[in-house]
Amino acid sequence: ASTLGAAAAQSGRYFGTATNSSQLSNAAYATILNREFNSIVAENEMKWDATEPQQNVFNFGGGDRLVAHARANGMSVRGHTLVWHAQQPGWAQSLSGSALRNAMVNHINQVAGHFRGQIHSWDVVNEAFADGGSGGRRDSNLQRTGNDWIEVAFRTARAADPNARLCYNDYNTDGINAKSTGIYNMVRDFKNRGVPIDCVGFQSHLGTSIPGDYQANLQRFADLGVDVQITELDVAQGSNQASIYERVTRACLAVTRCTGITVWGIRDSDSWRRGENPLLFDGNGNKKPAYQSVLNALNSV
Ligand code: G3I
């Protein structure tokens, strides 16, 4: 196959990108988007600050435009993200306790309810674990509402959109380390107790190296009975950018339950890390060596 999406589809997987509705009207951008990708995720427009700028006042404009574009072009949609400690609207940042917990539940009901039936996988909870060696939860206003906030979020999302795959998503989980093990233990506990969780997202914002146990880490989660997805892939430009992209792609292909890969933008100039040129296309929309290495890997199965 000659495009990323078609090549991934050969093994039943998707290949996606983060996007913004404002970019859809850029012809050079849209040409690449529509040619190469069969999945999209909103880079910002489905987050709490974007969708509920005032309490119980919802704005689905950007998200709706992205969903419509996906439908018209045969793409699936990842939902990002229902609850996160960052990019909360100001009114939520100032809440605590049961008022915040109730606001969270209402937010999930309204947002997942609005997009019900249109989302392949929801990042129900994003980045709830701490960096460093503790393996524990990140301190946040949500965490201070009680340790059960994550399972409440997943149960609420399941009821609001029973057909979406429900994911936990995080970064710095690229190998077997204290943070990924903390998440692993939570997922195992959820599976044991019947808390609805279907997938774990590995953001994979990578530098100039990749842990040797990247694939083994994906596999140990898959062995718990959840799908795994590469959700925000970008890799700092260095002499080995193409080979790191290839390693990630081959790792996903080697794990039966790794169902798809999403890159966090199309062209280097679109990236939140644009100084590091971390994507598959340069600022002029030309395919980089990393693009070819990903395509070759997808075609090798
Ligand atoms: O929309 C406002 C605009 O009204 C305002 O004038 C402007 C001035 O700063 O800011 C605009 O908001 C920006 C927003 O992107 C939309 O462009 C924010 O400042 C900016 O902080 C925000 O950055 C996003 C970041 O998440 C926020 O934490 C990045 O685009 C986005 O790529 C990044 O994505 C995250 C994932 O959601 C979670 N994992 C990590 C990843 C990278 O940080």
Short mmCIF file of C-alpha atoms and ligand atoms in Angstrom, two decimals:
data_model
loop_
_atom_site.label_atom_id
_atom_site.label_comp_id
_atom_site.label_asym_id
_atom_site.label_seq_id
_atom_site.Cartn_x
_atom_site.Cartn_y
_atom_site.Cartn_z
CA ALA A 1 0.00 0.00 0.00
CA SER A 2 1.20 3.51 -0.73
CA THR A 3 -0.28 5.47 2.18
CA LEU A 4 -0.01 5.12 5.95
CA GLY A 5 -3.71 4.48 6.49
CA ALA A 6 -4.01 1.87 3.76
CA ALA A 7 -0.81 0.17 4.86
CA ALA A 8 -2.00 -0.04 8.47
CA ALA A 9 -5.39 -1.32 7.33
CA GLN A 10 -3.69 -4.37 5.80
CA SER A 11 -3.40 -5.73 9.35
CA GLY A 12 -6.71 -4.28 10.56
CA ARG A 13 -5.10 -1.30 12.25
CA TYR A 14 -5.60 2.42 11.84
CA PHE A 15 -3.03 5.15 11.31
CA GLY A 16 -4.13 8.52 12.63
CA THR A 17 -3.08 12.06 13.37
CA ALA A 18 -3.98 14.86 15.73
CA THR A 19 -5.65 17.74 13.95
CA ASN A 20 -7.52 21.00 14.48
CA SER A 21 -10.69 22.04 12.67
CA SER A 22 -9.00 25.32 11.66
CA GLN A 23 -6.47 23.33 9.62
CA LEU A 24 -9.07 21.58 7.46
CA SER A 25 -9.44 24.59 5.18
CA ASN A 26 -5.71 24.67 4.41
CA ALA A 27 -5.51 22.86 1.05
CA ALA A 28 -1.91 21.67 1.36
CA TYR A 29 -2.62 20.33 4.82
CA ALA A 30 -5.95 18.71 3.94
CA THR A 31 -4.43 16.97 0.93
CA ILE A 32 -2.00 15.10 3.17
CA LEU A 33 -4.57 14.48 5.89
CA ASN A 34 -7.11 12.95 3.54
CA ARG A 35 -4.56 10.95 1.56
CA GLU A 36 -2.55 9.40 4.39
CA PHE A 37 -4.70 9.02 7.49
CA ASN A 38 -7.77 6.94 8.33
CA SER A 39 -8.17 8.16 11.91
CA ILE A 40 -8.11 11.57 13.56
CA VAL A 41 -8.06 12.98 17.07
CA ALA A 42 -8.72 16.55 18.14
CA GLU A 43 -5.44 18.10 19.30
CA ASN A 44 -7.39 20.47 21.59
CA GLU A 45 -11.04 20.85 20.62
CA MET A 46 -12.57 18.04 22.68
CA LYS A 47 -10.80 19.02 25.92
CA TRP A 48 -12.69 20.33 28.95
CA ASP A 49 -11.76 24.00 28.44
CA ALA A 50 -12.90 23.86 24.81
CA THR A 51 -16.13 21.92 25.30
CA GLU A 52 -17.44 23.44 28.56
CA PRO A 53 -16.08 27.00 28.78
CA GLN A 54 -18.70 27.90 31.37
CA GLN A 55 -20.22 25.40 33.74
CA ASN A 56 -22.93 23.42 31.99
CA VAL A 57 -22.62 25.55 28.83
CA PHE A 58 -21.23 23.37 26.08
CA ASN A 59 -19.46 24.17 22.82
CA PHE A 60 -19.10 21.28 20.42
CA GLY A 61 -18.35 23.33 17.30
CA GLY A 62 -14.75 22.29 16.72
CA GLY A 63 -15.36 18.67 17.67
CA ASP A 64 -18.43 18.45 15.47
CA ARG A 65 -16.46 19.79 12.47
CA LEU A 66 -13.78 17.17 13.01
CA VAL A 67 -16.32 14.36 13.36
CA ALA A 68 -18.08 15.51 10.18
CA HIS A 69 -14.78 15.58 8.30
CA ALA A 70 -13.97 12.08 9.53
CA ARG A 71 -17.36 10.72 8.46
CA ALA A 72 -17.11 12.31 5.03
CA ASN A 73 -13.67 10.79 4.51
CA GLY A 74 -14.12 7.35 6.04
CA MET A 75 -11.93 8.03 9.06
CA SER A 76 -12.50 6.89 12.63
CA VAL A 77 -12.21 9.33 15.52
CA ARG A 78 -10.33 9.05 18.80
CA GLY A 79 -11.82 11.23 21.55
CA HIS A 80 -9.30 13.24 23.56
CA THR A 81 -9.92 13.76 26.43
CA LEU A 82 -12.81 13.64 28.92
CA VAL A 83 -10.91 14.34 32.15
CA TRP A 84 -7.44 15.76 32.67
CA HIS A 85 -5.79 17.93 35.31
CA ALA A 86 -4.62 20.34 32.57
CA GLN A 87 -6.65 22.47 30.16
CA GLN A 88 -9.53 22.66 32.59
CA PRO A 89 -11.72 25.74 32.27
CA GLY A 90 -11.13 28.31 34.99
CA TRP A 91 -14.42 27.55 36.72
CA ALA A 92 -13.44 23.87 37.13
CA GLN A 93 -9.96 24.76 38.38
CA SER A 94 -11.55 26.62 41.25
CA LEU A 95 -13.84 23.77 42.30
CA SER A 96 -13.05 21.02 44.77
CA GLY A 97 -14.66 18.14 46.62
CA SER A 98 -18.12 16.95 45.66
CA ALA A 99 -18.78 20.05 43.54
CA LEU A 100 -15.83 19.14 41.31
CA ARG A 101 -16.75 15.44 41.31
CA ASN A 102 -20.29 16.25 40.24
CA ALA A 103 -19.00 18.62 37.57
CA MET A 104 -16.71 15.89 36.25
CA VAL A 105 -19.57 13.39 36.02
CA ASN A 106 -21.81 15.93 34.29
CA HIS A 107 -19.01 16.80 31.86
CA ILE A 108 -18.51 13.16 30.90
CA ASN A 109 -22.24 12.57 30.53
CA GLN A 110 -22.69 15.61 28.31
CA VAL A 111 -19.59 15.25 26.13
CA ALA A 112 -19.56 11.48 25.70
CA GLY A 113 -23.34 11.67 25.28
CA HIS A 114 -23.09 14.32 22.58
CA PHE A 115 -20.58 12.28 20.55
CA ARG A 116 -22.22 8.93 21.38
CA GLY A 117 -21.75 6.42 18.58
CA GLN A 118 -19.16 8.50 16.71
CA ILE A 119 -16.03 7.86 18.76
CA HIS A 120 -13.86 4.77 18.21
CA SER A 121 -11.94 5.22 21.47
CA TRP A 122 -12.17 7.81 24.24
CA ASP A 123 -9.23 8.90 26.34
CA VAL A 124 -11.48 8.91 29.41
CA VAL A 125 -8.69 9.92 31.77
CA ASN A 126 -5.42 11.53 30.71
CA GLU A 127 -2.11 11.75 32.60
CA ALA A 128 -3.32 10.88 36.10
CA PHE A 129 -0.07 9.25 37.25
CA ALA A 130 2.97 11.01 38.69
CA ASP A 131 6.35 11.14 37.01
CA GLY A 132 9.35 9.80 38.90
CA GLY A 133 9.74 6.70 40.97
CA SER A 134 6.63 6.67 43.14
CA GLY A 135 4.37 4.79 40.75
CA GLY A 136 1.51 6.69 42.38
CA ARG A 137 -1.12 9.14 41.33
CA ARG A 138 -0.39 12.70 40.32
CA ASP A 139 -1.64 15.29 42.79
CA SER A 140 -4.45 17.32 41.23
CA ASN A 141 -7.81 18.81 42.10
CA LEU A 142 -9.43 15.66 40.68
CA GLN A 143 -7.23 13.31 42.71
CA ARG A 144 -8.14 15.27 45.85
CA THR A 145 -11.81 14.41 45.27
CA GLY A 146 -10.92 10.82 46.20
CA ASN A 147 -8.89 7.97 44.74
CA ASP A 148 -11.97 6.48 43.10
CA TRP A 149 -12.33 9.39 40.66
CA ILE A 150 -10.80 7.40 37.79
CA GLU A 151 -13.12 4.44 38.09
CA VAL A 152 -16.11 6.77 38.47
CA ALA A 153 -15.03 8.47 35.23
CA PHE A 154 -14.82 5.12 33.40
CA ARG A 155 -18.19 3.88 34.67
CA THR A 156 -19.81 7.19 33.72
CA ALA A 157 -18.27 7.10 30.23
CA ARG A 158 -19.41 3.53 29.64
CA ALA A 159 -23.00 4.46 30.40
CA ALA A 160 -22.83 7.61 28.27
CA ASP A 161 -21.40 5.88 25.16
CA PRO A 162 -21.58 2.09 25.46
CA ASN A 163 -19.94 1.49 22.06
CA ALA A 164 -16.78 3.56 22.50
CA ARG A 165 -13.58 1.84 23.56
CA LEU A 166 -12.59 3.43 26.89
CA CYS A 167 -8.87 4.19 27.30
CA TYR A 168 -6.50 5.43 29.97
CA ASN A 169 -3.79 7.60 28.30
CA ASP A 170 -0.39 8.77 29.59
CA TYR A 171 3.21 9.71 28.71
CA ASN A 172 6.62 8.60 29.98
CA THR A 173 5.21 5.09 29.87
CA ASP A 174 7.43 4.01 26.98
CA GLY A 175 9.12 1.18 28.84
CA ILE A 176 8.69 -0.83 32.01
CA ASN A 177 9.21 1.78 34.73
CA ALA A 178 7.62 2.88 37.98
CA LYS A 179 5.01 5.05 36.26
CA SER A 180 3.93 2.46 33.70
CA THR A 181 3.86 -0.17 36.43
CA GLY A 182 1.59 2.00 38.56
CA ILE A 183 -0.80 2.23 35.61
CA TYR A 184 -0.44 -1.49 34.95
CA ASN A 185 -1.48 -2.22 38.52
CA MET A 186 -4.52 0.05 38.18
CA VAL A 187 -5.60 -1.64 34.95
CA ARG A 188 -5.17 -5.09 36.48
CA ASP A 189 -7.25 -4.00 39.47
CA PHE A 190 -9.96 -2.56 37.18
CA LYS A 191 -10.11 -5.78 35.16
CA ASN A 192 -10.31 -7.84 38.36
CA ARG A 193 -13.15 -5.73 39.78
CA GLY A 194 -15.09 -5.25 36.54
CA VAL A 195 -14.43 -1.53 36.19
CA PRO A 196 -14.96 -0.87 32.46
CA ILE A 197 -11.65 -0.24 30.69
CA ASP A 198 -10.86 -1.38 27.15
CA CYS A 199 -7.55 0.16 26.19
CA VAL A 200 -4.41 1.93 27.30
CA GLY A 201 -2.89 4.75 25.27
CA PHE A 202 0.88 5.21 25.16
CA GLN A 203 1.49 8.78 24.06
CA SER A 204 5.09 8.09 22.98
CA HIS A 205 6.48 11.61 22.90
CA LEU A 206 10.01 10.35 22.32
CA GLY A 207 13.44 11.95 22.34
CA THR A 208 16.45 10.55 20.52
CA SER A 209 16.20 7.09 22.06
CA ILE A 210 13.59 4.46 22.84
CA PRO A 211 13.58 2.00 25.76
CA GLY A 212 14.62 -1.51 24.77
CA ASP A 213 11.51 -2.92 26.44
CA TYR A 214 9.02 -0.71 24.56
CA GLN A 215 7.33 -3.71 22.92
CA ALA A 216 7.46 -5.83 26.07
CA ASN A 217 5.70 -3.04 27.94
CA LEU A 218 2.88 -2.92 25.36
CA GLN A 219 2.62 -6.70 25.54
CA ARG A 220 2.28 -6.86 29.33
CA PHE A 221 -0.70 -4.51 29.16
CA ALA A 222 -2.24 -6.46 26.28
CA ASP A 223 -1.87 -9.60 28.39
CA LEU A 224 -4.19 -8.01 30.97
CA GLY A 225 -6.95 -8.15 28.35
CA VAL A 226 -6.98 -4.57 27.08
CA ASP A 227 -6.12 -3.13 23.68
CA VAL A 228 -3.10 -0.87 23.46
CA GLN A 229 -2.72 2.11 21.15
CA ILE A 230 0.13 4.47 20.32
CA THR A 231 -1.70 7.74 20.79
CA GLU A 232 0.51 10.84 20.39
CA LEU A 233 3.65 9.68 18.64
CA ASP A 234 6.38 12.20 17.84
CA VAL A 235 10.16 11.73 17.92
CA ALA A 236 12.85 14.39 18.22
CA GLN A 237 14.77 14.84 14.99
CA GLY A 238 18.19 13.26 15.24
CA SER A 239 20.26 10.84 13.23
CA ASN A 240 17.99 8.00 14.38
CA GLN A 241 14.54 9.57 14.00
CA ALA A 242 13.56 7.20 11.19
CA SER A 243 14.75 4.12 13.05
CA ILE A 244 12.89 5.08 16.23
CA TYR A 245 9.68 5.56 14.25
CA GLU A 246 10.30 2.16 12.70
CA ARG A 247 10.86 0.56 16.11
CA VAL A 248 7.57 1.94 17.41
CA THR A 249 5.69 0.78 14.33
CA ARG A 250 7.17 -2.71 14.43
CA ALA A 251 6.42 -2.97 18.15
CA CYS A 252 2.76 -2.20 17.53
CA LEU A 253 2.59 -4.66 14.65
CA ALA A 254 4.14 -7.37 16.83
CA VAL A 255 1.49 -6.97 19.54
CA THR A 256 -1.82 -8.44 18.37
CA ARG A 257 -3.84 -6.14 20.60
CA CYS A 258 -2.05 -2.98 19.43
CA THR A 259 -4.87 -1.65 17.29
CA GLY A 260 -3.45 1.58 15.88
CA ILE A 261 -0.94 4.38 15.84
CA THR A 262 -1.64 8.12 16.01
CA VAL A 263 1.02 10.75 15.32
CA TRP A 264 0.67 14.12 17.09
CA GLY A 265 0.43 16.24 13.95
CA ILE A 266 1.29 16.04 10.28
CA ARG A 267 4.03 18.53 9.37
CA ASP A 268 6.91 19.62 11.61
CA SER A 269 5.50 23.12 11.45
CA ASP A 270 2.20 21.88 12.93
CA SER A 271 3.84 20.34 15.98
CA TRP A 272 3.73 21.51 19.61
CA ARG A 273 7.46 20.53 19.51
CA ARG A 274 8.12 22.21 16.17
CA GLY A 275 11.66 23.22 17.19
CA GLU A 276 12.50 19.51 17.30
CA ASN A 277 11.03 18.68 13.85
CA PRO A 278 9.43 15.55 15.32
CA LEU A 279 6.88 14.54 12.67
CA LEU A 280 6.72 12.55 9.41
CA PHE A 281 6.38 15.50 6.99
CA ASP A 282 8.53 18.62 6.79
CA GLY A 283 7.07 22.10 6.87
CA ASN A 284 6.53 22.00 3.11
CA GLY A 285 4.58 18.76 3.32
CA ASN A 286 7.41 16.63 1.93
CA LYS A 287 7.74 13.07 3.19
CA LYS A 288 10.75 12.66 5.50
CA PRO A 289 12.89 9.49 5.84
CA ALA A 290 10.85 8.68 8.94
CA TYR A 291 7.72 8.54 6.78
CA GLN A 292 9.30 5.96 4.50
CA SER A 293 10.49 3.86 7.43
CA VAL A 294 6.98 3.76 8.92
CA LEU A 295 5.37 2.93 5.57
CA ASN A 296 7.90 0.15 4.89
CA ALA A 297 7.32 -1.33 8.33
CA LEU A 298 3.54 -1.27 7.90
CA ASN A 299 3.93 -2.96 4.52
CA SER A 300 6.20 -5.67 5.89
CA VAL A 301 3.43 -7.64 7.58
O1 G3I B 1 -6.93 28.69 22.01
C1 G3I B 1 -6.08 29.60 22.71
C2 G3I B 1 -6.15 30.96 22.11
O2 G3I B 1 -7.46 31.47 22.26
C3 G3I B 1 -5.13 31.85 22.81
O3 G3I B 1 -5.12 33.10 22.23
C4 G3I B 1 -3.75 31.23 22.73
C5 G3I B 1 -2.68 32.05 23.46
O4 G3I B 1 -1.79 31.21 24.15
O5 G3I B 1 -3.79 29.98 23.31
C6 G3I B 1 -4.68 29.08 22.67
O6 G3I B 1 -4.65 27.91 23.37
C7 G3I B 1 -3.53 27.09 23.16
C8 G3I B 1 -4.01 25.73 22.68
O7 G3I B 1 -2.92 24.84 22.58
C9 G3I B 1 -4.70 25.81 21.33
O8 G3I B 1 -3.81 26.26 20.37
C10 G3I B 1 -2.79 26.96 24.46
O9 G3I B 1 -2.21 28.19 24.82
C11 G3I B 1 -1.73 25.89 24.35
O10 G3I B 1 -1.19 25.65 25.65
C12 G3I B 1 -2.33 24.62 23.84
O11 G3I B 1 -1.30 23.67 23.73
C13 G3I B 1 -1.73 22.32 23.61
C14 G3I B 1 -1.31 21.53 24.86
O12 G3I B 1 -1.68 20.18 24.67
C15 G3I B 1 -2.00 22.05 26.11
O13 G3I B 1 -1.58 21.36 27.24
C16 G3I B 1 -1.06 21.75 22.38
O14 G3I B 1 -1.59 22.37 21.21
C17 G3I B 1 -1.33 20.23 22.31
O15 G3I B 1 -0.53 19.67 21.28
C18 G3I B 1 -0.96 19.57 23.62
O16 G3I B 1 -1.31 18.20 23.53
C19 G3I B 1 -0.99 17.40 24.67
C20 G3I B 1 -2.05 16.34 24.78
O17 G3I B 1 -3.33 16.93 24.86
C21 G3I B 1 -1.81 15.45 26.00
N1 G3I B 1 -0.49 14.87 25.98
C22 G3I B 1 0.61 15.85 25.81
C23 G3I B 1 0.38 16.70 24.56
C24 G3I B 1 1.53 17.67 24.36
O18 G3I B 1 1.62 18.60 25.39
#
